[in-house]
């Protein structure tokens, strides 16, 4: 088989493949004979259909199948021999005017780029750190208490205040007309916890049981209800019941209700600290990993294969449609989603993937079995039955592939941090957790 390869532009190549006609025809004849032994046709006993009848009925499809197989095999063999790293699927077309006894095909395809990574000693990375403070533990204790709070009805003359649970009837109108979702009866919410728009909470705060009030409310321009977004409504609200919250005391009973092995206040705080430290570790790792990856990409030069970018775009669009379908959007699988919406993100993912792959290859940063085991055990540690979680990971190749990818990224992060100019920065627990 004769093969020629030429460069069209940057990563695009064209390969010319020449195949003998008799090789194709020989395989077609072999497959037709095999088919004739099992094919069923009216008027003939199984296995007794004449070859010319079989060829007439199935010849075209078998010939097409053989052509695809043989050209695909020839392309793969030629690409391997030429040591070409093919990105995506080739576009193969038959050339006209082939020499007698031969079939000639052109295969246009892309190759993966050469990735040039500059000396990482010049890369700058900001590495953040955070500690679990006593205040963070206190805040978590308060959250746990709120999750277990009980409510008792206030007296009739007691006004609603922050932390109270109120039961109300309300009806909103825009330009004097009711609107969808603007009316409810026996509706409950907690005052001061952001469950309602601020103007709504401000109106209810201070009201008493049995009291009614009309007040204006301006919906934000970015409000999730598009029909009312940016409009002003008038609401009539009637308070039917006000209940004060009671938080459980921080004592052994609370620790026991939370399933803490050491059912003491000290045991509760120690358990909270342990869980928060695990969460802080993962968040710091993710944040520092992102900083490393940004620095890595900034210090690399490469061309992007269009085929890889398009494949990533297709995956992202398919994921977006699946998300829309899960939300109950009608005909989500047909939703028009332009490539431009995801192109920057797709290009970034492909670029990062190629750079990381090159760094891993050049520095042998692949995931080691003991690293995979340690990572899975760490993931499982926060569950009630860790060994069940470990078995769950080990029993599925897809889940193990996800773990392997994370471990490789961690290896890359540590490698780059060991080479780059690292600036240490301590941040607060709240900043790391995205809390106010």
Tab-separated table of C-alpha atoms in Angstrom:
chain	number	residue	atom	x	y	z
A	1	UNK	CA	0.000	0.000	0.000
A	2	UNK	CA	1.450	3.329	-1.069
A	3	UNK	CA	0.963	6.299	1.259
A	4	UNK	CA	1.788	9.987	0.979
A	5	UNK	CA	1.235	12.649	3.651
A	6	UNK	CA	1.234	16.398	3.090
A	7	UNK	CA	0.748	19.345	5.444
A	8	UNK	CA	-2.189	21.579	4.558
A	9	UNK	CA	-1.966	24.092	7.426
A	10	UNK	CA	-0.773	24.047	11.031
A	11	UNK	CA	-2.300	20.804	12.335
A	12	UNK	CA	-4.209	19.716	9.210
A	13	UNK	CA	-2.784	16.908	7.097
A	14	UNK	CA	-3.813	15.051	3.949
A	15	UNK	CA	-2.937	11.419	3.459
A	16	UNK	CA	-3.357	9.650	0.123
A	17	UNK	CA	-4.086	5.924	0.375
A	18	UNK	CA	-3.872	3.489	-2.537
A	19	UNK	CA	-5.572	0.088	-2.283
A	20	UNK	CA	-5.616	-2.747	-4.842
A	21	UNK	CA	-9.097	-3.399	-6.232
A	22	UNK	CA	-8.607	-7.153	-5.953
A	23	UNK	CA	-8.076	-6.814	-2.168
A	24	UNK	CA	-11.484	-5.181	-1.842
A	25	UNK	CA	-13.202	-7.614	-4.192
A	26	UNK	CA	-11.665	-10.643	-2.487
A	27	UNK	CA	-13.031	-9.552	0.889
A	28	UNK	CA	-16.454	-8.763	-0.644
A	29	UNK	CA	-16.608	-12.278	-2.156
A	30	UNK	CA	-15.608	-13.843	1.168
A	31	UNK	CA	-18.300	-11.996	3.083
A	32	UNK	CA	-20.983	-12.715	0.489
A	33	UNK	CA	-20.167	-16.453	0.620
A	34	UNK	CA	-20.400	-16.387	4.398
A	35	UNK	CA	-23.704	-14.504	4.174
A	36	UNK	CA	-25.090	-16.988	1.642
A	37	UNK	CA	-24.766	-19.815	4.198
A	38	UNK	CA	-27.294	-18.199	6.549
A	39	UNK	CA	-29.425	-15.800	4.482
A	40	UNK	CA	-33.150	-16.512	4.145
A	41	UNK	CA	-35.065	-15.552	0.993
A	42	UNK	CA	-38.512	-16.492	-0.283
A	43	UNK	CA	-38.429	-19.441	-2.672
A	44	UNK	CA	-35.134	-20.842	-1.422
A	45	UNK	CA	-34.133	-23.138	1.391
A	46	UNK	CA	-31.780	-21.585	3.997
A	47	UNK	CA	-28.206	-21.801	2.744
A	48	UNK	CA	-29.280	-22.654	-0.828
A	49	UNK	CA	-29.713	-19.133	-2.224
A	50	UNK	CA	-27.614	-18.800	-5.412
A	51	UNK	CA	-24.565	-16.536	-5.107
A	52	UNK	CA	-25.696	-14.264	-7.943
A	53	UNK	CA	-28.996	-13.649	-6.114
A	54	UNK	CA	-27.181	-12.945	-2.850
A	55	UNK	CA	-24.786	-10.598	-4.647
A	56	UNK	CA	-27.664	-8.783	-6.333
A	57	UNK	CA	-29.513	-8.279	-3.029
A	58	UNK	CA	-26.593	-7.574	-0.666
A	59	UNK	CA	-23.650	-6.748	-2.905
A	60	UNK	CA	-23.846	-2.961	-2.562
A	61	UNK	CA	-24.127	-2.906	1.227
A	62	UNK	CA	-21.363	-5.499	1.670
A	63	UNK	CA	-19.101	-3.614	-0.741
A	64	UNK	CA	-19.732	-0.367	1.164
A	65	UNK	CA	-18.990	-2.082	4.469
A	66	UNK	CA	-15.749	-3.615	3.153
A	67	UNK	CA	-14.604	-0.312	1.676
A	68	UNK	CA	-15.129	1.430	5.027
A	69	UNK	CA	-13.319	-1.317	6.933
A	70	UNK	CA	-10.355	-1.600	4.562
A	71	UNK	CA	-9.834	2.132	4.155
A	72	UNK	CA	-10.134	2.598	7.938
A	73	UNK	CA	-7.606	-0.183	8.551
A	74	UNK	CA	-5.262	1.275	5.917
A	75	UNK	CA	-5.517	4.732	7.460
A	76	UNK	CA	-4.818	3.464	10.997
A	77	UNK	CA	-1.849	1.399	9.809
A	78	UNK	CA	-0.400	4.279	7.790
A	79	UNK	CA	-0.887	6.760	10.643
A	80	UNK	CA	0.885	4.410	13.064
A	81	UNK	CA	3.760	3.814	10.658
A	82	UNK	CA	4.149	7.580	10.133
A	83	UNK	CA	3.919	8.076	13.937
A	84	UNK	CA	1.045	10.528	13.545
A	85	UNK	CA	-1.102	11.281	16.599
A	86	UNK	CA	-4.479	11.743	14.925
A	87	UNK	CA	-7.002	14.102	16.553
A	88	UNK	CA	-10.623	13.247	15.762
A	89	UNK	CA	-11.942	11.296	12.800
A	90	UNK	CA	-10.488	11.719	9.303
A	91	UNK	CA	-12.630	12.911	6.376
A	92	UNK	CA	-12.092	10.276	3.687
A	93	UNK	CA	-13.098	10.667	0.028
A	94	UNK	CA	-12.391	8.543	-3.060
A	95	UNK	CA	-10.395	10.218	-5.821
A	96	UNK	CA	-11.594	10.071	-9.380
A	97	UNK	CA	-9.407	8.797	-12.220
A	98	UNK	CA	-7.585	6.139	-10.207
A	99	UNK	CA	-5.107	3.905	-12.107
A	100	UNK	CA	-6.519	0.616	-13.372
A	101	UNK	CA	-6.659	-2.012	-10.658
A	102	UNK	CA	-6.320	0.508	-7.860
A	103	UNK	CA	-8.529	2.666	-5.632
A	104	UNK	CA	-7.126	5.949	-4.351
A	105	UNK	CA	-8.477	7.838	-1.327
A	106	UNK	CA	-7.697	11.173	0.276
A	107	UNK	CA	-7.939	11.366	4.062
A	108	UNK	CA	-7.938	14.864	5.551
A	109	UNK	CA	-7.384	15.003	9.299
A	110	UNK	CA	-5.747	16.861	12.165
A	111	UNK	CA	-2.869	15.806	14.374
A	112	UNK	CA	-2.286	16.681	17.998
A	113	UNK	CA	0.021	19.657	18.372
A	114	UNK	CA	3.515	19.871	19.739
A	115	UNK	CA	3.142	21.385	23.201
A	116	UNK	CA	5.945	23.696	24.297
A	117	UNK	CA	6.002	24.433	28.022
A	118	UNK	CA	8.300	27.227	29.138
A	119	UNK	CA	10.589	26.871	32.150
A	120	UNK	CA	8.174	26.695	35.075
A	121	UNK	CA	10.691	28.477	37.293
A	122	UNK	CA	9.377	31.681	35.734
A	123	UNK	CA	5.706	30.878	36.399
A	124	UNK	CA	3.997	32.798	39.205
A	125	UNK	CA	1.361	31.108	41.371
A	126	UNK	CA	-0.542	32.420	44.374
A	127	UNK	CA	-1.074	29.611	46.875
A	128	UNK	CA	-3.760	30.230	49.478
A	129	UNK	CA	-4.091	28.711	52.929
A	130	UNK	CA	-6.813	28.822	55.581
A	131	UNK	CA	-7.382	27.548	59.088
A	132	UNK	CA	-10.469	26.252	60.844
A	133	UNK	CA	-11.015	28.879	63.562
A	134	UNK	CA	-13.047	28.597	66.741
A	135	UNK	CA	-15.445	31.115	65.162
A	136	UNK	CA	-15.974	28.735	62.223
A	137	UNK	CA	-16.784	25.920	64.641
A	138	UNK	CA	-19.182	28.233	66.520
A	139	UNK	CA	-20.933	29.137	63.276
A	140	UNK	CA	-21.324	25.454	62.359
A	141	UNK	CA	-22.743	24.693	65.802
A	142	UNK	CA	-25.296	27.491	65.262
A	143	UNK	CA	-26.256	26.008	61.876
A	144	UNK	CA	-26.766	22.573	63.466
A	145	UNK	CA	-28.892	24.134	66.206
A	146	UNK	CA	-31.034	25.947	63.615
A	147	UNK	CA	-31.575	22.689	61.751
A	148	UNK	CA	-33.048	21.234	64.942
A	149	UNK	CA	-35.001	24.256	66.155
A	150	UNK	CA	-38.590	23.999	67.279
A	151	UNK	CA	-41.321	26.645	67.112
A	152	UNK	CA	-43.915	27.853	69.614
A	153	UNK	CA	-46.765	30.253	68.820
A	154	UNK	CA	-46.293	33.808	70.063
A	155	UNK	CA	-49.006	35.753	71.884
A	156	UNK	CA	-51.467	37.716	69.745
A	157	UNK	CA	-49.873	41.090	70.549
A	158	UNK	CA	-46.278	40.002	69.787
A	159	UNK	CA	-44.851	41.432	66.530
A	160	UNK	CA	-42.978	39.266	64.031
A	161	UNK	CA	-39.223	39.521	64.322
A	162	UNK	CA	-36.136	37.964	62.729
A	163	UNK	CA	-35.979	34.217	63.295
A	164	UNK	CA	-39.762	33.841	63.645
A	165	UNK	CA	-41.755	31.522	61.410
A	166	UNK	CA	-44.824	33.317	60.047
A	167	UNK	CA	-47.886	31.843	58.358
A	168	UNK	CA	-49.504	34.288	55.934
A	169	UNK	CA	-51.997	34.755	53.108
A	170	UNK	CA	-50.921	37.074	50.327
A	171	UNK	CA	-52.027	38.277	46.918
A	172	UNK	CA	-50.065	40.460	44.521
A	173	UNK	CA	-51.345	42.525	41.606
A	174	UNK	CA	-49.611	44.399	38.802
A	175	UNK	CA	-51.588	47.359	37.436
A	176	UNK	CA	-54.568	46.033	39.381
A	177	UNK	CA	-54.422	42.581	37.787
A	178	UNK	CA	-53.452	39.316	39.540
A	179	UNK	CA	-50.475	37.425	38.090
A	180	UNK	CA	-49.361	33.780	38.083
A	181	UNK	CA	-47.649	32.770	41.328
A	182	UNK	CA	-48.684	35.979	43.062
A	183	UNK	CA	-51.186	34.435	45.457
A	184	UNK	CA	-50.916	31.908	48.300
A	185	UNK	CA	-52.697	30.830	51.463
A	186	UNK	CA	-51.149	29.464	54.677
A	187	UNK	CA	-47.719	30.226	53.281
A	188	UNK	CA	-44.827	29.873	55.747
A	189	UNK	CA	-41.381	31.450	55.775
A	190	UNK	CA	-38.691	32.433	58.253
A	191	UNK	CA	-38.283	36.163	58.749
A	192	UNK	CA	-34.798	37.553	58.183
A	193	UNK	CA	-33.323	34.499	56.443
A	194	UNK	CA	-33.589	35.710	52.857
A	195	UNK	CA	-36.305	33.273	51.818
A	196	UNK	CA	-38.384	36.158	50.439
A	197	UNK	CA	-37.472	39.404	48.682
A	198	UNK	CA	-36.192	42.045	51.114
A	199	UNK	CA	-39.185	44.381	50.581
A	200	UNK	CA	-41.547	41.505	51.413
A	201	UNK	CA	-39.654	40.631	54.605
A	202	UNK	CA	-39.445	44.290	55.655
A	203	UNK	CA	-43.234	44.606	55.278
A	204	UNK	CA	-43.998	41.523	57.381
A	205	UNK	CA	-41.433	42.239	60.083
A	206	UNK	CA	-43.226	43.982	62.967
A	207	UNK	CA	-46.747	42.852	61.958
A	208	UNK	CA	-48.971	41.037	64.475
A	209	UNK	CA	-51.278	38.043	64.150
A	210	UNK	CA	-54.543	38.973	62.417
A	211	UNK	CA	-53.049	42.143	60.948
A	212	UNK	CA	-53.240	42.956	57.203
A	213	UNK	CA	-51.142	45.359	55.162
A	214	UNK	CA	-50.824	46.503	51.548
A	215	UNK	CA	-47.360	47.437	50.326
A	216	UNK	CA	-45.524	47.985	47.017
A	217	UNK	CA	-42.805	45.585	45.872
A	218	UNK	CA	-40.401	46.031	42.945
A	219	UNK	CA	-39.252	42.790	41.346
A	220	UNK	CA	-35.534	42.841	40.366
A	221	UNK	CA	-34.736	42.982	36.648
A	222	UNK	CA	-32.990	39.590	36.954
A	223	UNK	CA	-35.842	37.953	38.896
A	224	UNK	CA	-36.312	34.276	37.955
A	225	UNK	CA	-39.960	34.869	37.044
A	226	UNK	CA	-39.541	36.571	33.674
A	227	UNK	CA	-43.193	37.676	33.469
A	228	UNK	CA	-42.799	39.930	36.510
A	229	UNK	CA	-39.077	40.752	36.375
A	230	UNK	CA	-38.469	44.500	36.552
A	231	UNK	CA	-42.114	45.291	37.348
A	232	UNK	CA	-43.764	46.760	40.439
A	233	UNK	CA	-46.590	44.951	42.232
A	234	UNK	CA	-48.896	45.788	45.107
A	235	UNK	CA	-49.211	43.035	47.711
A	236	UNK	CA	-51.933	42.497	50.308
A	237	UNK	CA	-50.590	40.315	53.123
A	238	UNK	CA	-52.411	38.980	56.188
A	239	UNK	CA	-50.469	37.446	59.085
A	240	UNK	CA	-52.297	34.387	60.457
A	241	UNK	CA	-49.731	32.992	62.879
A	242	UNK	CA	-46.348	33.930	64.322
A	243	UNK	CA	-44.108	31.307	65.902
A	244	UNK	CA	-40.915	31.984	67.826
A	245	UNK	CA	-37.946	29.721	67.261
A	246	UNK	CA	-36.387	27.747	70.081
A	247	UNK	CA	-32.796	26.575	69.558
A	248	UNK	CA	-31.596	23.491	71.442
A	249	UNK	CA	-28.927	24.022	74.072
A	250	UNK	CA	-25.343	23.080	73.238
A	251	UNK	CA	-25.015	20.090	75.513
A	252	UNK	CA	-24.585	16.340	75.573
A	253	UNK	CA	-28.154	15.813	74.359
A	254	UNK	CA	-27.401	17.792	71.179
A	255	UNK	CA	-24.180	15.857	70.601
A	256	UNK	CA	-26.031	12.568	71.080
A	257	UNK	CA	-28.821	13.577	68.675
A	258	UNK	CA	-26.139	14.233	66.039
A	259	UNK	CA	-24.710	10.728	66.431
A	260	UNK	CA	-21.369	11.885	67.849
A	261	UNK	CA	-19.440	8.928	69.273
A	262	UNK	CA	-18.059	11.056	72.117
A	263	UNK	CA	-21.417	12.557	73.106
A	264	UNK	CA	-20.001	15.587	74.894
A	265	UNK	CA	-19.725	19.252	73.932
A	266	UNK	CA	-15.976	18.775	73.453
A	267	UNK	CA	-16.603	15.685	71.315
A	268	UNK	CA	-19.126	17.614	69.218
A	269	UNK	CA	-16.692	20.469	68.569
A	270	UNK	CA	-13.855	18.041	67.792
A	271	UNK	CA	-16.024	16.191	65.268
A	272	UNK	CA	-17.076	19.466	63.627
A	273	UNK	CA	-13.446	20.601	63.444
A	274	UNK	CA	-12.402	17.315	61.821
A	275	UNK	CA	-15.118	17.596	59.153
A	276	UNK	CA	-14.399	21.271	58.495
A	277	UNK	CA	-10.667	20.568	58.144
A	278	UNK	CA	-11.454	17.894	55.554
A	279	UNK	CA	-13.650	20.347	53.635
A	280	UNK	CA	-11.012	23.094	53.900
A	281	UNK	CA	-8.370	20.719	52.561
A	282	UNK	CA	-10.431	19.865	49.487
A	283	UNK	CA	-11.380	23.497	48.833
A	284	UNK	CA	-7.797	24.706	49.174
A	285	UNK	CA	-6.643	21.958	46.848
A	286	UNK	CA	-9.277	22.907	44.254
A	287	UNK	CA	-8.491	26.622	44.470
A	288	UNK	CA	-4.720	26.152	44.301
A	289	UNK	CA	-5.148	23.625	41.513
A	290	UNK	CA	-7.038	26.202	39.436
A	291	UNK	CA	-4.255	28.745	40.029
A	292	UNK	CA	-1.656	26.189	38.949
A	293	UNK	CA	-3.576	25.231	35.824
A	294	UNK	CA	-3.971	28.884	34.812
A	295	UNK	CA	-0.219	29.423	35.249
A	296	UNK	CA	0.540	26.238	33.336
A	297	UNK	CA	-1.571	27.260	30.346
A	298	UNK	CA	-0.081	30.763	30.395
A	299	UNK	CA	3.395	29.234	30.081
A	300	UNK	CA	2.564	26.907	27.183
A	301	UNK	CA	2.466	27.328	23.413
A	302	UNK	CA	0.327	25.124	21.188
A	303	UNK	CA	-2.184	25.122	18.363
A	304	UNK	CA	-5.642	23.732	19.088
A	305	UNK	CA	-7.030	20.876	16.945
A	306	UNK	CA	-10.434	21.995	15.650
A	307	UNK	CA	-11.653	18.401	15.861
A	308	UNK	CA	-10.912	18.229	19.593
A	309	UNK	CA	-12.559	21.600	20.244
A	310	UNK	CA	-15.656	20.547	18.280
A	311	UNK	CA	-15.868	17.248	20.167
A	312	UNK	CA	-15.701	19.135	23.475
A	313	UNK	CA	-18.341	21.598	22.234
A	314	UNK	CA	-20.634	18.714	21.298
A	315	UNK	CA	-20.215	17.184	24.766
A	316	UNK	CA	-20.962	20.496	26.493
A	317	UNK	CA	-24.033	21.192	24.358
A	318	UNK	CA	-25.302	17.655	24.948
A	319	UNK	CA	-24.791	18.188	28.683
A	320	UNK	CA	-26.665	21.503	28.554
A	321	UNK	CA	-29.610	19.854	26.778
A	322	UNK	CA	-29.647	17.017	29.314
A	323	UNK	CA	-29.766	19.623	32.096
A	324	UNK	CA	-32.673	21.401	30.405
A	325	UNK	CA	-34.497	18.084	30.020
A	326	UNK	CA	-33.994	17.305	33.703
A	327	UNK	CA	-35.591	20.664	34.525
A	328	UNK	CA	-38.656	19.665	32.532
A	329	UNK	CA	-38.054	21.894	29.496
A	330	UNK	CA	-40.114	20.687	26.539
A	331	UNK	CA	-38.144	19.442	23.484
A	332	UNK	CA	-34.890	20.122	25.342
A	333	UNK	CA	-33.015	17.725	23.044
A	334	UNK	CA	-33.831	20.028	20.114
A	335	UNK	CA	-33.042	23.301	21.885
A	336	UNK	CA	-30.918	25.536	19.629
A	337	UNK	CA	-27.653	26.175	21.482
A	338	UNK	CA	-25.058	28.096	19.423
A	339	UNK	CA	-21.453	26.868	19.585
A	340	UNK	CA	-20.315	30.362	20.547
A	341	UNK	CA	-21.962	30.008	23.969
A	342	UNK	CA	-19.469	27.333	25.023
A	343	UNK	CA	-16.558	27.856	22.615
A	344	UNK	CA	-14.245	29.816	24.986
A	345	UNK	CA	-14.764	27.219	27.711
A	346	UNK	CA	-14.319	24.317	25.264
A	347	UNK	CA	-11.076	25.801	23.917
A	348	UNK	CA	-9.797	26.312	27.462
A	349	UNK	CA	-10.592	22.699	28.391
A	350	UNK	CA	-8.874	21.295	25.294
A	351	UNK	CA	-5.828	23.522	25.756
A	352	UNK	CA	-5.522	22.566	29.422
A	353	UNK	CA	-6.000	18.874	28.666
A	354	UNK	CA	-3.201	18.871	26.080
A	355	UNK	CA	-0.804	20.827	28.310
A	356	UNK	CA	-1.460	18.602	31.338
A	357	UNK	CA	-1.071	15.446	29.222
A	358	UNK	CA	2.313	16.658	27.957
A	359	UNK	CA	3.524	17.560	31.459
A	360	UNK	CA	2.390	14.165	32.782
A	361	UNK	CA	4.125	12.330	29.924
A	362	UNK	CA	7.373	14.280	30.153
A	363	UNK	CA	7.666	14.024	33.949
A	364	UNK	CA	6.019	10.654	34.666
A	365	UNK	CA	3.253	12.123	36.804
A	366	UNK	CA	0.799	9.277	36.205
A	367	UNK	CA	-1.365	8.133	39.124
A	368	UNK	CA	0.218	5.342	41.169
A	369	UNK	CA	-1.935	2.533	42.651
A	370	UNK	CA	-1.163	3.628	46.212
A	371	UNK	CA	-2.253	7.191	45.368
A	372	UNK	CA	-5.571	5.967	43.974
A	373	UNK	CA	-6.137	3.859	47.095
A	374	UNK	CA	-5.315	6.744	49.435
A	375	UNK	CA	-7.570	9.182	47.565
A	376	UNK	CA	-10.540	6.802	47.597
A	377	UNK	CA	-10.084	6.125	51.314
A	378	UNK	CA	-9.992	9.864	51.994
A	379	UNK	CA	-13.204	10.376	50.002
A	380	UNK	CA	-14.854	7.541	51.922
A	381	UNK	CA	-13.718	8.702	55.378
A	382	UNK	CA	-16.662	11.058	55.930
A	383	UNK	CA	-19.260	8.313	55.355
A	384	UNK	CA	-20.782	6.061	57.987
A	385	UNK	CA	-19.505	2.890	56.276
A	386	UNK	CA	-16.246	3.844	54.515
A	387	UNK	CA	-15.479	0.343	53.230
A	388	UNK	CA	-18.791	0.240	51.335
A	389	UNK	CA	-17.848	3.510	49.624
A	390	UNK	CA	-14.382	2.151	48.769
A	391	UNK	CA	-15.954	-0.947	47.173
A	392	UNK	CA	-18.382	1.295	45.284
A	393	UNK	CA	-15.473	3.119	43.638
A	394	UNK	CA	-13.433	-0.009	42.952
A	395	UNK	CA	-16.363	-1.803	41.312
A	396	UNK	CA	-16.796	0.702	38.463
A	397	UNK	CA	-14.181	1.534	35.811
A	398	UNK	CA	-15.788	4.885	35.030
A	399	UNK	CA	-15.635	5.995	38.666
A	400	UNK	CA	-12.033	4.801	38.904
A	401	UNK	CA	-11.174	6.799	35.778
A	402	UNK	CA	-12.585	9.913	37.459
A	403	UNK	CA	-10.479	9.246	40.563
A	404	UNK	CA	-7.395	8.708	38.394
A	405	UNK	CA	-7.961	12.039	36.631
A	406	UNK	CA	-8.175	13.864	39.987
A	407	UNK	CA	-5.013	12.199	41.301
A	408	UNK	CA	-3.102	13.094	38.123
A	409	UNK	CA	-4.240	16.721	38.475
A	410	UNK	CA	-3.044	16.662	42.091
A	411	UNK	CA	0.341	15.322	40.944
A	412	UNK	CA	0.583	18.083	38.355
A	413	UNK	CA	-0.337	20.687	40.976
A	414	UNK	CA	2.370	19.516	43.361
A	415	UNK	CA	4.930	19.346	40.544
A	416	UNK	CA	4.244	22.901	39.351
A	417	UNK	CA	4.180	24.305	42.895
A	418	UNK	CA	7.602	22.733	43.407
A	419	UNK	CA	9.001	24.563	40.350
A	420	UNK	CA	7.177	27.899	40.179
A	421	UNK	CA	7.527	31.182	42.051
A	422	UNK	CA	4.927	30.646	44.756
A	423	UNK	CA	3.394	33.483	46.777
A	424	UNK	CA	1.734	32.291	49.982
A	425	UNK	CA	-1.478	34.035	51.011
A	426	UNK	CA	-3.564	33.295	54.097
A	427	UNK	CA	-7.299	33.847	53.693
A	428	UNK	CA	-10.135	33.577	56.162
A	429	UNK	CA	-12.295	30.505	56.539
A	430	UNK	CA	-15.348	32.498	55.387
A	431	UNK	CA	-13.565	33.713	52.234
A	432	UNK	CA	-12.611	30.148	51.336
A	433	UNK	CA	-16.112	28.824	51.935
A	434	UNK	CA	-17.738	31.749	50.086
A	435	UNK	CA	-19.583	32.913	53.208
A	436	UNK	CA	-20.286	36.499	54.218
